Amino acid sequence: MIEIVSESKCIQCNLCVSVCPTNVFDKVEGDIPVIARQSDCQTCFMCELYCPVDALYVSPNSEGSDLVEEELLEENGLLGSYREKIGWGPGRTPITRHPLMLEGRN
Amino acid sequence: MIMSESMQSSVGISLTADVLIIGGGPAGTWAALSAANEGVKVVLADKGYCGSSGATAPSGTGVWYIQPDAEARLEAKMSRYELGGQLAENAWMNRVLDKAYERMHHLAELGYPFPLDGSGKSVVRGLQGPEYMKLMRKLVLKAGVKILDHSPALELLADEHGVGGARGVRTQTGENWEVRAGAVVIATGGCAFLSKALGCNVLTGDGYLLAAEAGAEMSGMEFSNAYAISPSFASITKTAYYRYASFYYEDGSIVEGAGSQRGRSVIARNLLQGRQVFARLDQAPEEIRPRLRVGQTNFFLPFDRLGIDPFRDMFPVTLRLEGTVRGTGGIHIVNEDCGTAVPGLYAAGDAATRELICGGFTGGGSHNAAWAMSSGSFSGKGAASYAKSLGTRSSERALKGLSTSQLTRQETSTGGKTGDIVEAVKAEVHPYDRNLFRTEQGLVSSLERLDQLWKEVRATPITLDNRAYKFREAAAMTATARWMYRSARFRTETRGMHKRVDYPSLDGSQRHRLISGGLDEVSVRTEEVSKEVVLA
């Protein structure tokens, strides 16, 4: 489930509020969005993928809330790691163009 | 049919259109593009966000994309024909294969970043959901379609001539919305009963309920017990890679007979007995592992985050219900435009039955992806021409809301009941010994409780606020479970994915469709499958 909206990274664009299919976030005037309905999170990772500054972290645990520390995630290169893999963001190539996509039937 | 209290006074957004599409996944967006292409005015309302909502957006998916070569097409059609219990239809498979092929090439032309071959030419391959749905949203907007995000529909609007729009709430503002339209396409996806299968928690059968309230029927609802293999700690229900898995008990001994294709029942039986099953993708040859990582990026995401190497480490698995999302039942289609029995009402994607192309057994994501593109295209075009045929008088129609439960501005205790109803439905449809392994006794006792639950649902007025759709989801799941189990009881044989423990073999005399419908009284009837045989 969604665990972190990083205060230091978030630029208050509120894209996560828009793209979340289950309406988990609430926009806050003059502040970063809040995780208002965490139990509605379906662990689909879409918010994280759309965040332009890698300020969000979705824990893979879909069954309950995990205690995670932003510093540790940062250290382990996990913030924004999915977006990087998908190849979204400036200077990146979408993974759909990966040469290995030409092989096999995946 | 009970007409609900007028919502007129509280309308925040009121629009008129020729075609209203409910649902903004692949089927809904193709329907929107196809309708707009006919030069009509289109509005698309999504419960979540068109572009991220639904089963496709967070996933990678293969597509039933087959070169137009007679031999290749025949092979493709035959590959699932027997598994599906001979319920697919040749003519439908042909037109879906044609349309999906055409649409995949459109996607390449429209900018989907397919991989490039040595000469820089793009090569059509499976689709990555985030990229695919981001592009579809862009194309829909470019086509002039008005998108209402975070706007679940609560009820259809109709008069004696048929369906003429819908109403709902906007979850981020609490306003109501109303769209009057000559035709409505339901593209709300299937029903996975809030099992947390990837991207599926928005898929609660909402469109089935809307359609049934208008008088449409369902088809193949007995084919509704797809379960996906998933790590027990995560939402990633990408079963395809488990073909490379071995299954173990905690002590490392092999679970005999367990497998992803035919051995899923063995996994289920162990889990039922409280024996945890573990998987390890140790059958994947070393050289294809990098390709697997590229093909389904999200499959590896939970493992990478938890420091698990799924090729080397054992991890606990579970089976998550995907219901009719990967089942094949859905709204009954009565013509080539994907029209329902109700004038002005169309169905596309997983909201519609997919028996026409894969019978009672899904071919996995690829059939559904091809079906979404093609049924979206057929229904969008069909709905547009129907709306055009109505002419200008359609705006003067006296439309009424069709919700079974009363929708009211007054405070009610609905909110408190939602969770209980959801849990009660889950308790009937999630357990493997009820839904995967079906018996007369189990179905009868589940139906008794579900019928009782429906009485409670329909007697509960719904307060029109931004949580109102949650109760409608609970109502839709209740109704869906009842069509499923009534149909499952009717089919006293094992065919496709429908397994009856008390009738373990296929019965040649039951090669027909089961059409179910009704809300207070659920009925099931048989309908002939086209006599045309695929084997040419």
XYZ file of C-alpha atoms in Angstrom:
642
model
C 0.000 0.000 0.000
C 0.992 3.611 -0.371
C 3.185 4.534 2.587
C 5.069 7.708 1.815
C 4.522 11.145 0.334
C 7.947 12.683 0.790
C 7.754 16.142 2.288
C 11.170 17.063 0.999
C 10.561 15.910 -2.583
C 6.863 16.623 -3.213
C 6.231 19.665 -5.416
C 2.481 19.765 -4.727
C 1.534 19.070 -8.344
C -1.254 16.802 -7.037
C -0.933 14.458 -10.000
C -1.185 11.538 -7.568
C -4.520 12.867 -6.342
C -5.754 12.796 -9.947
C -4.359 9.483 -11.137
C -5.086 7.293 -8.130
C -7.885 5.016 -9.378
C -9.227 4.449 -5.872
C -9.042 8.063 -4.681
C -6.687 7.451 -1.782
C -5.191 10.964 -1.563
C -6.679 14.294 -0.626
C -5.392 17.561 -1.997
C -4.470 20.077 0.706
C -4.408 23.793 -0.078
C -0.851 25.113 0.233
C 0.556 21.775 1.376
C 1.489 18.348 0.073
C -1.323 15.834 -0.513
C -2.254 13.521 2.339
C -2.880 9.784 2.292
C -6.483 10.092 3.432
C -7.872 6.621 2.746
C -4.941 4.216 2.859
C -7.168 1.148 3.232
C -8.657 1.886 -0.223
C -5.181 1.516 -1.785
C -5.074 -1.462 -4.159
C -1.284 -1.521 -4.464
C -1.299 -0.882 -8.222
C 1.759 1.434 -8.116
C 0.227 3.901 -10.582
C 0.662 6.956 -8.333
C 4.323 6.186 -7.892
C 4.750 5.785 -11.619
C 3.146 9.140 -12.413
C 4.975 11.110 -9.705
C 7.423 13.342 -11.611
C 9.821 13.731 -8.666
C 9.819 10.229 -7.122
C 8.224 11.471 -3.926
C 5.947 8.465 -3.414
C 6.568 4.970 -2.155
C 4.162 2.070 -2.491
C 5.100 -0.901 -0.347
C 4.471 -4.193 -2.163
C 2.525 -5.453 0.849
C -1.088 -5.251 -0.301
C -2.517 -6.734 2.863
C -1.500 -4.214 5.461
C 0.497 -1.153 6.324
C 4.269 -1.469 6.647
C 6.599 0.689 8.656
C 9.040 2.104 6.154
C 11.697 4.754 6.551
C 12.216 7.205 3.764
C 15.951 7.466 4.425
C 16.405 3.736 4.161
C 14.394 3.546 0.945
C 16.476 6.337 -0.497
C 19.680 4.575 0.502
C 18.522 1.383 -1.185
C 17.554 3.244 -4.346
C 13.907 2.264 -4.027
C 12.278 5.667 -4.354
C 11.340 6.020 -7.996
C 12.774 2.601 -8.852
C 9.638 1.452 -10.681
C 9.449 4.606 -12.791
C 13.053 4.095 -13.763
C 12.400 0.478 -14.786
C 9.363 1.456 -16.866
C 11.534 4.098 -18.520
C 9.440 7.134 -17.691
C 11.057 10.468 -16.981
C 13.377 12.833 -18.842
C 16.171 11.197 -20.801
C 14.787 7.673 -20.364
C 13.566 5.267 -23.029
C 10.268 3.477 -22.401
C 10.856 -0.177 -21.586
C 8.418 -0.999 -24.377
C 11.277 -0.153 -26.763
C 13.683 -2.527 -25.053
C 15.357 -4.792 -27.637
C 14.480 -7.832 -25.518
C 10.814 -7.062 -26.227
C 11.500 -8.376 -29.717
C 12.225 -11.840 -28.358
C 9.729 -14.413 -27.214
C 6.028 -13.829 -26.886
C 5.882 -11.633 -23.814
C -38.719 -1.598 -11.596
C -38.507 1.044 -8.866
C -37.803 4.572 -10.027
C -35.453 6.373 -7.717
C -35.996 9.765 -6.179
C -35.068 12.579 -8.500
C -31.499 13.756 -8.236
C -32.289 16.694 -10.472
C -32.054 19.347 -7.778
C -28.506 18.534 -6.801
C -26.869 18.148 -10.198
C -23.386 19.619 -10.226
C -22.591 18.718 -13.814
C -25.261 18.221 -16.387
C -24.241 17.284 -19.915
C -25.856 16.043 -23.066
C -24.086 13.785 -25.524
C -24.820 11.298 -28.242
C -22.872 8.525 -26.587
C -21.973 8.046 -22.936
C -19.242 5.541 -22.153
C -19.121 4.255 -18.583
C -15.604 3.031 -17.823
C -12.272 4.260 -19.155
C -10.101 1.174 -19.522
C -9.105 -0.278 -22.895
C -12.660 -1.168 -23.958
C -14.105 2.177 -22.863
C -11.400 4.219 -24.545
C -11.658 2.276 -27.810
C -15.428 2.712 -27.649
C -14.964 6.450 -27.113
C -12.549 6.743 -30.041
C -14.772 4.688 -32.319
C -17.882 6.685 -31.431
C -16.062 10.011 -31.834
C -14.820 8.816 -35.200
C -18.460 8.700 -36.329
C -18.691 12.417 -35.689
C -20.869 12.278 -32.581
C -20.507 13.927 -29.192
C -19.034 11.569 -26.592
C -18.661 11.707 -22.817
C -16.638 9.104 -20.910
C -17.130 8.700 -17.150
C -14.669 6.644 -15.108
C -15.039 5.620 -11.475
C -11.321 6.256 -11.036
C -9.011 7.863 -13.565
C -9.100 7.070 -17.262
C -5.508 6.006 -17.897
C -4.673 4.322 -14.594
C -7.906 2.571 -13.690
C -8.605 -1.120 -14.169
C -6.784 -4.376 -14.739
C -4.777 -3.349 -17.813
C -3.183 -0.055 -16.748
C -0.775 -1.440 -14.116
C 0.069 -4.600 -16.089
C 1.843 -5.895 -19.114
C -0.420 -7.897 -21.365
C -0.077 -10.121 -24.365
C -2.594 -9.575 -27.125
C -4.420 -12.184 -29.208
C -2.738 -10.742 -32.263
C -2.434 -13.236 -35.089
C -1.189 -12.622 -38.619
C -3.986 -12.869 -41.169
C -2.776 -16.229 -42.368
C -5.397 -18.974 -42.603
C -3.312 -21.634 -40.908
C -2.097 -19.376 -38.079
C -5.625 -18.144 -37.455
C -7.066 -21.645 -37.352
C -4.399 -22.700 -34.891
C -5.127 -19.653 -32.740
C -8.823 -20.363 -32.712
C -8.370 -24.047 -31.931
C -5.844 -23.489 -29.163
C -8.513 -22.670 -26.580
C -11.582 -24.109 -28.242
C -11.666 -27.412 -26.367
C -10.490 -25.859 -23.095
C -13.353 -23.415 -23.410
C -15.828 -26.264 -23.692
C -16.657 -25.604 -27.384
C -18.633 -22.495 -26.554
C -16.704 -19.998 -28.692
C -18.095 -18.980 -32.066
C -16.103 -19.036 -35.274
C -17.629 -15.906 -36.786
C -16.947 -13.879 -33.628
C -13.398 -15.175 -33.321
C -12.808 -14.144 -36.940
C -14.072 -10.609 -36.535
C -12.253 -10.123 -33.232
C -8.979 -11.401 -34.697
C -9.426 -9.045 -37.665
C -10.272 -6.018 -35.523
C -7.553 -6.625 -32.936
C -4.974 -6.983 -35.712
C -6.140 -3.702 -37.237
C -6.155 -1.918 -33.868
C -2.643 -3.049 -32.960
C -1.374 -1.506 -36.177
C -3.340 1.645 -35.413
C -1.578 1.779 -32.063
C 1.781 1.658 -33.823
C 0.709 4.489 -36.148
C -0.707 6.528 -33.285
C 2.535 6.492 -31.371
C 2.653 3.468 -29.105
C 6.387 2.886 -28.625
C 6.712 -0.675 -29.889
C 10.265 -2.033 -30.106
C 12.147 -1.349 -33.330
C 13.742 -3.929 -35.571
C 17.174 -3.599 -37.175
C 15.846 -1.303 -39.868
C 14.094 0.989 -37.373
C 10.630 -0.338 -38.170
C 8.309 -0.815 -35.208
C 7.352 -4.390 -34.428
C 3.951 -5.117 -32.941
C 4.296 -6.904 -29.582
C 2.392 -7.272 -26.344
C 1.344 -4.084 -24.583
C 2.624 -2.473 -21.411
C -0.383 -1.129 -19.549
C 0.990 2.188 -18.268
C 2.174 3.202 -21.748
C -0.913 1.853 -23.515
C -3.448 3.546 -21.276
C -1.540 6.828 -21.110
C -1.682 6.901 -24.907
C -5.372 5.941 -24.986
C -6.260 8.800 -22.657
C -4.327 11.208 -24.847
C -6.059 9.949 -27.997
C -9.499 10.128 -26.410
C -8.950 13.737 -25.353
C -7.559 14.592 -28.775
C -10.706 13.147 -30.356
C -12.739 15.734 -28.450
C -14.234 13.337 -25.913
C -15.157 14.871 -22.566
C -13.702 12.770 -19.734
C -15.215 12.762 -16.253
C -12.650 11.204 -13.911
C -13.513 10.034 -10.396
C -17.121 9.902 -11.484
C -18.780 6.563 -10.716
C -22.214 6.034 -12.248
C -24.888 5.213 -9.701
C -27.790 4.558 -12.021
C -28.817 4.499 -15.657
C -31.540 6.773 -16.947
C -34.250 5.391 -19.196
C -37.709 5.844 -20.618
C -40.018 3.362 -22.341
C -37.864 3.518 -25.495
C -34.694 2.431 -23.771
C -31.619 3.770 -22.032
C -30.859 7.479 -22.310
C -28.014 8.352 -19.972
C -26.709 7.942 -16.453
C -26.154 9.730 -13.190
C -23.529 9.497 -10.541
C -21.347 11.310 -8.063
C -17.955 12.930 -8.379
C -15.927 11.444 -5.578
C -13.457 14.314 -5.281
C -16.027 17.095 -5.065
C -19.148 15.370 -3.791
C -21.145 16.900 -6.665
C -23.589 14.841 -8.675
C -23.257 14.398 -12.406
C -25.809 13.610 -15.044
C -25.260 12.824 -18.707
C -28.191 12.455 -21.067
C -27.166 10.490 -24.118
C -28.768 8.688 -27.029
C -26.802 5.548 -26.247
C -24.732 4.197 -23.365
C -21.789 1.798 -23.555
C -21.000 -0.143 -20.391
C -17.271 -0.766 -20.179
C -16.844 -1.062 -16.438
C -14.836 -4.296 -16.457
C -15.638 -7.544 -14.713
C -15.929 -8.370 -11.041
C -13.005 -9.562 -8.927
C -14.779 -9.091 -5.589
C -12.175 -6.808 -3.994
C -9.577 -9.564 -3.857
C -6.691 -7.132 -4.437
C -5.739 -8.774 -7.698
C -3.577 -6.222 -9.528
C -5.618 -3.192 -10.524
C -8.841 -5.082 -9.938
C -10.288 -3.432 -6.843
C -12.193 -0.991 -9.024
C -13.777 -3.961 -10.801
C -16.813 -4.761 -8.701
C -19.428 -5.664 -11.299
C -20.929 -2.165 -11.283
C -21.878 -2.337 -14.958
C -23.645 -5.669 -14.577
C -25.935 -4.150 -11.988
C -26.564 -1.037 -14.103
C -27.383 -3.234 -17.106
C -29.610 -5.610 -15.153
C -31.565 -2.725 -13.674
C -32.323 -1.679 -17.249
C -33.443 -5.211 -18.078
C -30.336 -6.629 -19.776
C -29.239 -10.205 -19.135
C -25.910 -11.899 -18.363
C -24.301 -14.803 -20.145
C -21.870 -17.428 -18.886
C -21.824 -16.263 -15.297
C -20.833 -19.777 -14.240
C -17.441 -19.024 -15.803
C -16.514 -16.690 -13.010
C -14.076 -18.592 -10.852
C -10.692 -17.672 -12.230
C -8.039 -17.640 -9.515
C -4.576 -16.241 -10.159
C -1.369 -17.362 -8.511
C 0.164 -14.500 -6.569
C 2.783 -14.078 -3.861
C 0.771 -14.198 -0.640
C 2.228 -10.829 0.380
C 1.563 -8.890 -2.826
C -1.039 -7.858 -5.361
C 0.828 -9.010 -8.460
C -1.405 -11.571 -10.134
C 0.634 -12.269 -13.238
C 0.228 -15.987 -13.540
C 2.017 -16.497 -16.856
C 5.491 -16.729 -15.341
C 4.466 -19.487 -12.975
C 4.824 -21.824 -15.904
C 8.496 -21.638 -14.919
C 7.768 -22.382 -11.260
C 8.236 -25.428 -9.108
C 6.016 -25.630 -6.057
C 7.246 -26.682 -2.645
C 6.213 -27.192 0.938
C 8.033 -25.271 3.612
C 10.516 -28.125 4.133
C 11.529 -27.939 0.469
C 9.728 -31.099 -0.654
C 7.843 -30.908 -3.942
C 4.071 -30.385 -4.041
C 3.120 -33.221 -6.385
C 0.909 -32.193 -9.290
C 0.986 -28.486 -8.512
C 1.359 -26.247 -11.531
C 0.205 -23.063 -13.099
C -1.723 -24.525 -16.038
C -3.571 -27.565 -14.771
C -2.251 -27.923 -11.249
C -3.846 -24.902 -9.666
C -6.429 -27.113 -7.951
C -3.618 -28.921 -6.158
C -2.375 -25.615 -4.798
C -5.910 -24.718 -3.744
C -6.437 -28.040 -1.947
C -3.229 -27.587 0.018
C -4.106 -24.031 0.971
C -7.553 -25.220 2.055
C -5.906 -27.723 4.383
C -3.836 -24.944 5.860
C -0.607 -26.088 4.175
C 1.303 -23.120 2.807
C 2.623 -23.632 -0.721
C 5.817 -21.948 -1.907
C 6.954 -21.223 -5.432
C 10.328 -20.707 -7.049
C 10.821 -19.908 -10.725
C 13.659 -22.373 -10.992
C 12.476 -23.842 -14.305
C 13.209 -20.614 -16.143
C 16.362 -21.117 -18.200
C 19.114 -18.693 -17.215
C 19.234 -17.126 -20.675
C 15.571 -16.031 -20.744
C 15.558 -14.414 -17.301
C 16.559 -10.955 -18.513
C 13.753 -11.104 -21.077
C 11.229 -12.091 -18.412
C 12.313 -9.082 -16.364
C 11.645 -6.782 -19.299
C 8.362 -8.407 -20.340
C 6.571 -7.984 -16.984
C 8.396 -5.323 -15.014
C 5.757 -5.213 -12.311
C 6.018 -8.958 -11.680
C 9.458 -8.401 -10.186
C 8.645 -5.223 -8.312
C 7.530 -6.782 -4.994
C 10.435 -9.230 -5.059
C 12.994 -6.524 -5.760
C 11.614 -4.350 -2.982
C 11.719 -7.184 -0.469
C 15.124 -8.493 -1.530
C 13.744 -11.803 -2.852
C 15.187 -13.439 -5.972
C 12.198 -15.386 -7.318
C 14.466 -17.542 -9.518
C 16.471 -18.682 -6.479
C 14.338 -18.119 -3.360
C 11.127 -19.844 -2.346
C 8.252 -17.497 -1.607
C 4.760 -18.211 -0.277
C 1.929 -18.081 -2.808
C -1.813 -17.784 -2.677
C -4.636 -17.892 -5.203
C -6.462 -14.619 -5.647
C -9.959 -14.554 -7.079
C -10.159 -12.777 -10.408
C -13.839 -13.640 -10.803
C -15.153 -12.581 -14.178
C -12.131 -10.393 -14.934
C -10.331 -13.510 -16.053
C -13.506 -15.518 -16.166
C -15.561 -15.150 -19.315
C -19.071 -14.344 -18.114
C -20.628 -10.912 -18.479
C -23.411 -8.912 -20.061
C -25.231 -10.845 -22.776
C -24.505 -9.518 -26.264
C -27.323 -9.858 -28.784
C -25.883 -8.426 -31.995
C -22.659 -7.627 -33.827
C -22.606 -4.078 -32.429
C -22.244 -5.549 -28.929
C -25.754 -4.351 -28.190
C -27.737 -5.760 -25.277
C -31.421 -6.672 -25.305
C -32.166 -3.108 -24.125
C -32.374 -0.425 -26.847
C -29.591 2.128 -26.499
C -27.475 -0.063 -24.208
C -24.175 -1.619 -25.304
C -21.476 -3.576 -23.482
C -17.762 -3.914 -24.151
C -14.611 -5.411 -22.676
C -14.733 -7.532 -19.541
C -18.173 -6.126 -18.715
C -19.477 -8.159 -21.650
C -19.377 -11.927 -22.005
C -16.208 -13.216 -23.652
C -17.606 -16.660 -24.307
C -17.956 -15.654 -27.957
C -14.192 -15.828 -28.427
C -12.977 -18.160 -25.692
C -15.978 -20.076 -24.380
C -15.815 -21.010 -20.724
C -12.089 -20.652 -20.272
C -10.090 -17.501 -20.666
C -6.990 -17.477 -22.760
C -5.505 -15.174 -20.157
C -4.914 -11.504 -20.734
C -4.359 -11.778 -24.452
C -7.919 -12.759 -25.353
C -9.318 -10.115 -23.052
C -7.033 -7.476 -24.563
C -8.120 -8.368 -28.101
C -11.743 -8.467 -27.004
C -11.460 -5.040 -25.328
C -10.110 -3.452 -28.506
C -12.610 -5.082 -30.784
C -15.759 -5.018 -28.648
C -14.904 -1.427 -27.714
C -14.683 -0.587 -31.394
C -17.882 -2.433 -32.334
C -19.920 -0.966 -29.485
C -18.668 2.603 -29.933
C -19.548 2.585 -33.588
C -22.869 0.839 -32.977
C -23.834 3.217 -30.175
C -22.985 6.229 -32.348
C -25.179 5.107 -35.215
C -28.016 4.264 -32.836
C -27.761 7.719 -31.259
C -27.768 9.338 -34.699
C -30.903 7.406 -35.640
C -32.744 8.958 -32.688
C -32.477 12.420 -34.196
C -32.893 15.631 -32.273
C -35.911 14.691 -30.179
C -33.785 12.636 -27.837
C -33.102 15.684 -25.654
C -36.821 15.939 -24.824
C -37.081 12.451 -23.332
C -38.601 12.097 -19.868
C -35.934 9.928 -18.286
C -36.028 8.250 -14.920
C -33.314 6.702 -12.767
C -33.248 2.914 -12.504
C -31.371 2.224 -9.261
C -32.922 -0.637 -7.298
C -32.024 0.935 -3.976
C -33.473 4.347 -3.414
C -30.997 7.210 -3.902
C -31.707 10.011 -1.495
C -30.358 13.360 -0.356
C -31.215 12.438 3.201
C -28.791 11.058 5.757
C -29.044 7.284 6.030
C -27.141 4.563 7.814
C -26.004 3.096 4.482
C -22.327 3.795 5.013
C -22.119 1.600 8.069
C -23.639 -1.364 6.255
C -21.362 -1.316 3.227
C -18.437 -3.068 4.874
C -20.603 -5.829 6.328
C -22.221 -6.581 2.983
C -18.864 -6.638 1.229
C -17.449 -9.061 3.795
C -20.544 -11.259 3.595
C -20.271 -11.523 -0.216
C -16.537 -12.186 -0.063
C -17.200 -15.025 2.395
C -19.342 -16.715 -0.271
C -17.163 -16.186 -3.340
C -13.524 -16.086 -2.219
C -13.230 -19.555 -0.573
C -11.861 -22.239 -2.905
C -14.226 -24.839 -1.463
C -17.224 -22.745 -2.502
C -16.279 -21.123 -5.784
C -13.398 -23.095 -7.293
C -14.725 -26.505 -6.228
C -18.459 -26.177 -6.593
C -21.118 -28.528 -5.217
C -24.907 -28.490 -5.156
C -24.901 -28.264 -1.377
C -22.384 -25.436 -1.276
C -24.121 -23.434 -3.973
C -27.546 -23.830 -2.380
C -26.360 -22.683 1.026
C -24.431 -19.742 -0.442
C -27.467 -18.716 -2.469
C -29.706 -18.748 0.586
C -27.419 -16.260 2.300
C -26.860 -14.180 -0.851
C -30.608 -13.922 -1.511
C -31.108 -12.708 2.022
C -28.299 -10.210 1.566
C -29.896 -8.895 -1.613
C -33.152 -8.218 0.288
C -31.150 -6.149 2.725
C -29.347 -4.313 -0.079
C -32.439 -3.388 -2.037
C -34.235 -2.130 1.086
C -31.380 0.200 2.008
C -31.645 3.781 0.776
C -28.336 5.250 -0.391
C -27.282 8.730 0.652
C -25.995 10.690 -2.303
C -22.571 11.639 -1.094
C -19.084 10.901 -2.325
C -19.106 7.429 -0.702
C -22.437 6.403 -2.241
C -20.704 4.347 -4.922
C -19.233 2.095 -2.249
C -22.672 0.829 -1.392
C -23.469 0.391 -5.070
C -20.304 -1.723 -5.382
C -21.525 -3.910 -2.534
C -24.910 -4.198 -4.249
C -23.279 -5.078 -7.572
C -21.124 -7.766 -5.976
C -24.166 -9.266 -4.279
C -26.112 -9.354 -7.540
C -23.117 -10.744 -9.449
C -22.592 -13.562 -6.952
C -26.243 -14.541 -7.295
C -26.091 -14.778 -11.127
C -22.840 -16.716 -10.788
C -24.093 -19.303 -8.368
C -27.558 -19.662 -9.957
C -25.812 -20.383 -13.259
C -23.269 -22.662 -11.585
C -26.088 -24.651 -10.006
C -27.882 -24.927 -13.336
C -24.815 -26.306 -15.120
C -24.641 -29.826 -13.712
C -21.368 -30.737 -15.401
C -17.752 -29.602 -15.522
C -16.961 -27.407 -18.529
C -14.391 -24.701 -19.128
C -13.318 -23.246 -15.799
C -16.602 -24.245 -14.147
C -15.808 -27.231 -11.899
C -18.555 -29.215 -10.235
C -17.117 -31.685 -7.751
C -20.425 -33.581 -7.868
C -20.498 -33.587 -11.694
C -16.847 -33.971 -12.630
C -17.219 -34.643 -16.368
C -18.359 -32.784 -19.413
C -21.912 -33.568 -20.494
C -22.359 -33.354 -24.278
C -26.017 -32.401 -23.877
C -25.114 -29.191 -22.025
C -23.200 -27.503 -24.816
C -25.275 -24.355 -24.585
C -25.030 -20.920 -23.034
C -26.613 -20.055 -19.737
C -28.342 -16.717 -19.810
C -29.098 -15.339 -16.360
C -30.857 -12.232 -15.228
C -33.200 -10.607 -12.804
C -32.609 -8.898 -9.481
C -35.241 -9.800 -6.912
C -35.907 -13.056 -8.747
C -32.891 -14.515 -10.522
C -33.605 -16.800 -13.456
C -31.440 -18.908 -15.742
C -32.290 -20.167 -19.231
C -30.357 -21.929 -21.954
C -29.494 -20.536 -25.352
C -28.062 -22.411 -28.293
C -24.484 -21.918 -29.341
C -24.008 -21.341 -33.039
C -23.936 -24.758 -34.707
C -21.015 -23.768 -36.876
C -18.009 -25.900 -36.028
C -14.592 -24.303 -35.958
C -12.664 -27.215 -37.392
C -12.777 -26.532 -41.104
